[in-house]
Every structure is written in structure tokens, then in C-alpha cells.
Short mmCIF file of C-alpha atoms in Angstrom, two decimals:
data_model
loop_
_atom_site.label_atom_id
_atom_site.label_comp_id
_atom_site.label_asym_id
_atom_site.label_seq_id
_atom_site.Cartn_x
_atom_site.Cartn_y
_atom_site.Cartn_z
CA MET A 1 -7.22 -16.54 9.63
CA LEU A 2 -6.73 -12.96 10.80
CA GLN A 3 -5.88 -14.06 14.33
CA THR A 4 -3.34 -16.52 12.95
CA LEU A 5 -1.68 -13.75 10.95
CA VAL A 6 -1.62 -11.48 14.00
CA GLU A 7 -0.01 -14.17 16.16
CA PHE A 8 2.49 -14.97 13.41
CA GLN A 9 3.50 -11.31 13.18
CA ARG A 10 3.76 -11.07 16.95
CA THR A 11 6.16 -14.02 17.03
CA ILE A 12 8.43 -12.41 14.43
CA TYR A 13 8.22 -9.01 16.12
CA LEU A 14 9.28 -10.47 19.48
CA ALA A 15 12.19 -12.24 17.79
CA LEU A 16 13.14 -8.96 16.11
CA ALA A 17 12.99 -7.16 19.45
CA ASP A 18 15.42 -9.70 20.90
CA GLN A 19 17.77 -9.20 17.95
CA ILE A 20 17.69 -5.42 18.37
CA LYS A 21 18.33 -5.73 22.11
CA LEU A 22 21.35 -7.95 21.46
CA LEU A 23 22.65 -5.51 18.87
CA ALA A 24 22.16 -2.57 21.23
CA ALA A 25 24.02 -4.45 23.97
CA GLY A 26 27.10 -4.73 21.78
CA GLY A 27 26.34 -7.82 19.75
CA GLY A 28 27.61 -8.17 16.21
CA TRP A 29 25.69 -7.30 13.08
CA LEU A 30 26.16 -10.75 11.54
CA ALA A 31 23.38 -12.32 13.60
CA PHE A 32 21.07 -9.43 12.78
CA PHE A 33 21.82 -9.68 9.07
CA SER A 34 20.98 -13.38 9.17
CA PHE A 35 17.59 -12.47 10.66
CA LEU A 36 16.75 -9.86 8.01
CA PRO A 37 15.07 -12.29 5.54
CA MET A 38 12.33 -12.70 8.14
CA GLY A 39 11.45 -9.10 7.35
CA VAL A 40 10.21 -10.19 3.93
CA VAL A 41 7.94 -12.79 5.52
CA PHE A 42 6.89 -10.27 8.15
CA GLY A 43 5.98 -7.65 5.55
CA ALA A 44 4.13 -10.11 3.31
CA ALA A 45 2.05 -11.42 6.22
CA HIS A 46 1.39 -7.92 7.51
CA ALA A 47 0.12 -6.79 4.11
CA LEU A 48 -2.46 -9.60 4.19
CA THR A 49 -4.15 -8.01 7.20
CA PRO A 50 -6.82 -5.30 6.72
CA GLY A 51 -5.54 -1.98 5.43
CA HIS A 52 -2.47 -1.18 3.30
CA SER A 53 -4.75 0.27 0.59
CA LYS A 54 -5.28 -3.16 -1.00
CA ALA A 55 -8.91 -2.31 -1.76
CA VAL A 56 -7.90 1.03 -3.26
CA LEU A 57 -5.28 -0.62 -5.46
CA ALA A 58 -7.63 -3.40 -6.57
CA THR A 59 -10.48 -0.98 -7.29
CA TYR A 60 -8.30 1.34 -9.34
CA LEU A 61 -6.67 -1.43 -11.36
CA ALA A 62 -9.97 -3.21 -11.97
CA GLY A 63 -11.46 0.00 -13.30
CA SER A 64 -8.56 1.33 -15.37
CA ASP A 65 -6.88 -0.01 -18.49
CA THR A 66 -3.56 -0.51 -16.70
CA LYS A 67 -1.47 -3.46 -17.90
CA VAL A 68 0.23 -5.96 -15.61
CA SER A 69 3.65 -4.28 -15.82
CA ARG A 70 2.19 -0.91 -14.82
CA GLY A 71 0.09 -2.56 -12.16
CA LEU A 72 3.22 -4.02 -10.62
CA LEU A 73 4.87 -0.61 -10.67
CA ALA A 74 1.81 0.84 -8.93
CA SER A 75 2.01 -1.81 -6.20
CA ILE A 76 5.74 -1.18 -5.75
CA ALA A 77 5.15 2.58 -5.55
CA LEU A 78 2.45 2.03 -2.94
CA SER A 79 4.65 -0.31 -0.88
CA ALA A 80 7.70 1.95 -1.04
CA THR A 81 5.74 5.05 -0.04
CA HIS A 82 3.78 3.19 2.65
CA VAL A 83 6.94 2.03 4.43
CA THR A 84 9.17 5.02 3.67
CA ILE A 85 6.66 7.50 5.10
CA ALA A 86 6.60 5.50 8.33
CA VAL A 87 10.40 5.48 8.52
CA LEU A 88 10.57 9.24 7.94
CA ILE A 89 7.93 9.92 10.58
CA ALA A 90 9.86 7.82 13.10
CA VAL A 91 13.20 9.45 12.28
CA LEU A 92 11.72 12.96 12.29
CA SER A 93 9.22 12.25 15.05
CA LEU A 94 10.13 15.17 17.30
CA PRO A 95 9.41 17.98 14.83
CA LEU A 96 6.46 16.14 13.30
CA VAL A 97 4.74 14.86 16.40
CA SER A 98 2.56 17.92 16.97
CA LEU A 99 1.72 18.25 13.29
CA ALA A 100 1.10 14.77 11.94
CA LEU A 101 0.80 12.19 14.70
CA GLY A 102 -2.48 11.74 16.51
CA SER A 103 -2.01 8.37 18.21
CA VAL A 104 0.49 5.55 18.19
CA GLY A 105 0.91 4.08 14.72
CA ARG A 106 -1.18 6.73 12.96
CA ALA A 107 -0.59 9.96 11.07
CA PRO A 108 -4.03 11.57 10.62
CA LEU A 109 -2.76 14.51 8.55
CA LEU A 110 -1.11 12.27 5.97
CA GLU A 111 -4.10 9.92 6.00
CA ASP A 112 -6.48 12.77 5.17
CA VAL A 113 -4.17 14.04 2.41
CA SER A 114 -3.96 10.56 0.93
CA ARG A 115 -7.73 10.08 1.02
CA ALA A 116 -8.39 13.47 -0.52
CA LEU A 117 -5.97 12.78 -3.37
CA LEU A 118 -7.54 9.38 -3.99
CA GLY A 119 -10.92 11.09 -4.11
CA VAL A 120 -9.56 13.32 -6.86
CA ILE A 121 -8.35 10.24 -8.75
CA GLY A 122 -11.80 8.68 -8.37
CA ALA A 123 -13.48 11.81 -9.73
CA TRP A 124 -11.01 11.82 -12.64
CA MET A 125 -11.88 8.19 -13.44
CA VAL A 126 -15.59 9.04 -13.49
CA TRP A 127 -14.91 12.04 -15.75
CA ARG A 128 -12.88 9.85 -18.10
CA ALA A 129 -15.56 7.16 -18.13
CA LEU A 130 -18.00 9.79 -19.38
CA GLY A 131 -15.84 10.24 -22.46
CA HIS A 132 -13.49 12.98 -21.36
CA GLY A 133 -9.73 12.79 -20.94
CA HIS A 134 -7.46 9.79 -21.38
CA SER A 135 -5.09 7.58 -19.41
CA HIS A 136 -1.61 8.83 -18.57
CA LYS A 137 1.45 6.62 -18.74
CA HIS A 138 2.46 6.95 -15.09
CA GLU A 139 -1.03 7.30 -13.63
CA GLY A 140 -0.84 3.96 -11.80
CA GLU A 141 2.39 4.87 -10.04
CA VAL A 142 0.87 8.19 -8.98
CA VAL A 143 -2.13 6.38 -7.52
CA GLY A 144 0.22 4.00 -5.71
CA PHE A 145 2.15 6.93 -4.25
CA MET A 146 -1.03 8.66 -3.10
CA ALA A 147 -2.41 5.51 -1.48
CA GLY A 148 0.93 4.86 0.20
CA LEU A 149 0.93 8.20 2.01
CA ILE A 150 -0.90 6.42 4.83
CA PRO A 151 2.12 5.16 6.84
CA CYS A 152 2.61 1.55 7.84
CA PRO A 153 1.89 1.35 11.60
CA LEU A 154 4.03 -1.74 12.14
CA THR A 155 7.01 -0.04 10.53
CA LEU A 156 6.50 2.84 12.95
CA PHE A 157 6.61 0.41 15.87
CA VAL A 158 9.77 -1.26 14.55
CA MET A 159 11.50 2.06 13.93
CA THR A 160 10.46 3.53 17.27
CA PHE A 161 11.80 0.51 19.14
CA ALA A 162 15.08 0.50 17.21
CA ILE A 163 15.57 4.23 17.77
CA SER A 164 14.80 3.89 21.48
CA ARG A 165 17.56 1.26 21.69
CA GLY A 166 20.05 3.46 19.88
CA VAL A 167 20.25 1.38 16.69
CA PRO A 168 18.09 3.21 14.12
CA GLY A 169 20.06 1.58 11.31
CA ALA A 170 18.71 -1.81 12.34
CA GLY A 171 15.17 -0.48 12.13
CA ILE A 172 15.77 0.98 8.68
CA LEU A 173 17.29 -2.26 7.38
CA PHE A 174 14.39 -4.31 8.69
CA ALA A 175 11.92 -1.80 7.24
CA LEU A 176 13.53 -2.24 3.82
CA THR A 177 13.06 -6.00 3.96
CA MET A 178 9.49 -5.47 5.15
CA MET A 179 8.95 -3.28 2.10
CA VAL A 180 9.87 -6.20 -0.15
CA GLY A 181 7.34 -8.43 1.58
CA VAL A 182 4.58 -5.83 1.39
CA ALA A 183 5.36 -5.32 -2.30
CA LEU A 184 5.08 -9.06 -2.96
CA THR A 185 1.61 -9.25 -1.43
CA LEU A 186 0.37 -6.07 -3.11
CA SER A 187 1.81 -7.23 -6.43
CA CYS A 188 -0.32 -10.36 -6.18
CA VAL A 189 -3.36 -8.17 -5.53
CA ALA A 190 -2.47 -6.04 -8.56
CA VAL A 191 -2.01 -8.97 -10.93
CA LEU A 192 -5.22 -10.69 -9.82
CA SER A 193 -7.21 -7.46 -10.21
CA ILE A 194 -5.89 -6.85 -13.72
CA LEU A 195 -6.41 -10.47 -14.81
CA PHE A 196 -9.98 -10.34 -13.48
CA ARG A 197 -10.70 -7.19 -15.48
CA GLU A 198 -9.08 -8.54 -18.64
CA ARG A 199 -10.96 -11.81 -18.35
CA LEU A 200 -14.22 -9.95 -17.91
CA VAL A 201 -13.77 -7.63 -20.87
CA HIS A 202 -12.47 -10.49 -23.04
CA LEU A 203 -15.93 -12.03 -22.90
CA PHE A 204 -17.21 -9.01 -24.82
CA ASP A 205 -14.33 -8.21 -27.18
CA SER A 206 -16.26 -9.55 -30.18
CA ARG A 207 -18.84 -6.82 -29.60
CA PRO A 208 -16.85 -3.57 -29.67
CA ARG A 209 -19.67 -1.21 -28.68
CA LEU A 210 -20.67 -3.36 -25.74
CA PHE A 211 -16.99 -3.76 -24.87
CA ASP A 212 -16.53 0.01 -24.82
CA LEU A 213 -19.61 0.50 -22.65
CA LEU A 214 -18.47 -2.22 -20.27
CA SER A 215 -14.96 -0.76 -19.99
CA ARG A 216 -16.29 2.71 -19.30
CA GLY A 217 -18.85 1.31 -16.89
CA ILE A 218 -16.22 -0.54 -14.87
CA GLU A 219 -14.00 2.53 -14.76
CA GLY A 220 -16.91 4.77 -13.77
CA VAL A 221 -18.03 2.47 -10.97
CA ALA A 222 -14.45 2.12 -9.72
CA GLY A 223 -14.07 5.90 -9.75
CA LEU A 224 -17.31 6.36 -7.83
CA VAL A 225 -16.18 3.81 -5.24
CA LEU A 226 -12.81 5.53 -4.78
CA ALA A 227 -14.36 8.99 -4.54
CA GLY A 228 -17.15 7.80 -2.25
CA VAL A 229 -14.82 5.98 0.13
CA ALA A 230 -12.48 8.98 0.22
CA VAL A 231 -15.31 11.38 1.08
CA TRP A 232 -16.71 9.02 3.71
CA GLN A 233 -13.35 8.47 5.39
CA VAL A 234 -12.42 12.15 5.43
CA THR A 235 -15.79 13.30 6.76
CA SER A 236 -16.08 10.51 9.34
CA ASN A 237 -12.83 11.47 11.12
#
């Protein structure tokens, strides 16, 4: 399955490279615009591969009391940040290269910041599960933003290639369509996570005390997972 997704992405990327080359050689924008919808497919398929903070998003939403609408906003915030950060790094690569970039397709500084912030969110969820604090209206979007600080490596490749050919606008346009595809996949993850949690707690809603314990237990475990993964990833680098 993973290999199929990788080959599928490679096929689209090679087609995109040809489109950018034609555009750089003086071709019209019409052909490139007609190719842009493939960016949605490209982004959706890419988001199915490992990474993209899917596990972080699912863990947070399964452990919080976020509703579907807020879960969708969280997934959109994650997708937008994930792709936008990559675009900004590519556009500002010269001044940032010594500060943020460690190897091709990665930004270790931003990755560590993102993981540290998610660790804080995890600790906050544990604290809340113990009976302290309460949910905030835009908490899900904040989590999405924090998780999205890890830049999309494929967007970096697309942007770098487009910039090297002198058509950065083409890279930005394709990145925007990729963002839509990534958001679609992550939105599915968000909805499934929330429906799973709601289905689980619904089994106990006739027993309020047990329901409360279960809700807090799920949130506490989710918080521990987020905090633990964040600590492990930061210390293992």
C-alpha cells in the first residue's frame, strides 16, 4: 500500500516537473492551470503516507471533548500551517538555511519547537483530566497550528524546483492545491477520531459517574501519549 502511494506520488511529481519546465521555457499558464487539480489528489495521497501529524491529531481529538466542527478546523489549521511553513522556508531559504534547515526536506529547529509545544499540550490535557482547568474554544486550532509547524517535505521539493526554474508562482499555486488535498485526508482522520470517541462514551452515558471517569481517563491517556512522544522525539534527536 505504501509503495503504491509512493509510486503514485512520483508519477504526479514527474508530470508536475514537466509542466514547470514547459512554463519556465515560455509556455502559457493555461496548461499549468489545467494541471492544478492534480495537486489536490497529490496532497491527499501524500497525507496518507506516514507523518503529517495524523497520530497527533487523532490522539488529541480522541482524548478531548472537541466536536466535529472544531475537529475539522483543527485539521485545516494543521494542513495550512504544514504547507505554508514549507513554502516560507523555500522562499526564504537563503537567510534560514543556516538556522532551520538540517537536511533536504527537513527543518529540525521547527520540528523541535512543534514537538515541545505538543508536549505542553499533552501535559495540559493530563492536568485537566485530573480535575483542573477546562477546555478552551480555540484549543483544537492551536493544537493544529503547533502540529503543523513541522513543514511538509514534498512541498519543499516542489517549491525548490519551481524556484530553481524561475517560476516560484507555479510552486505556490501547486502548494495551495496540495494544501486542500492534505486537509481532506486530515479532516477524515479528525472526523473518524471524534466519532470513535463519541461512540465509546455513548456506551456509558446512562452512568454519569462512569462516563465522567471514562472521559477523563481517555483525555489523561491521550495527554500522556502526546507528552511522552514529544519528549522521546526531542531527546532522541
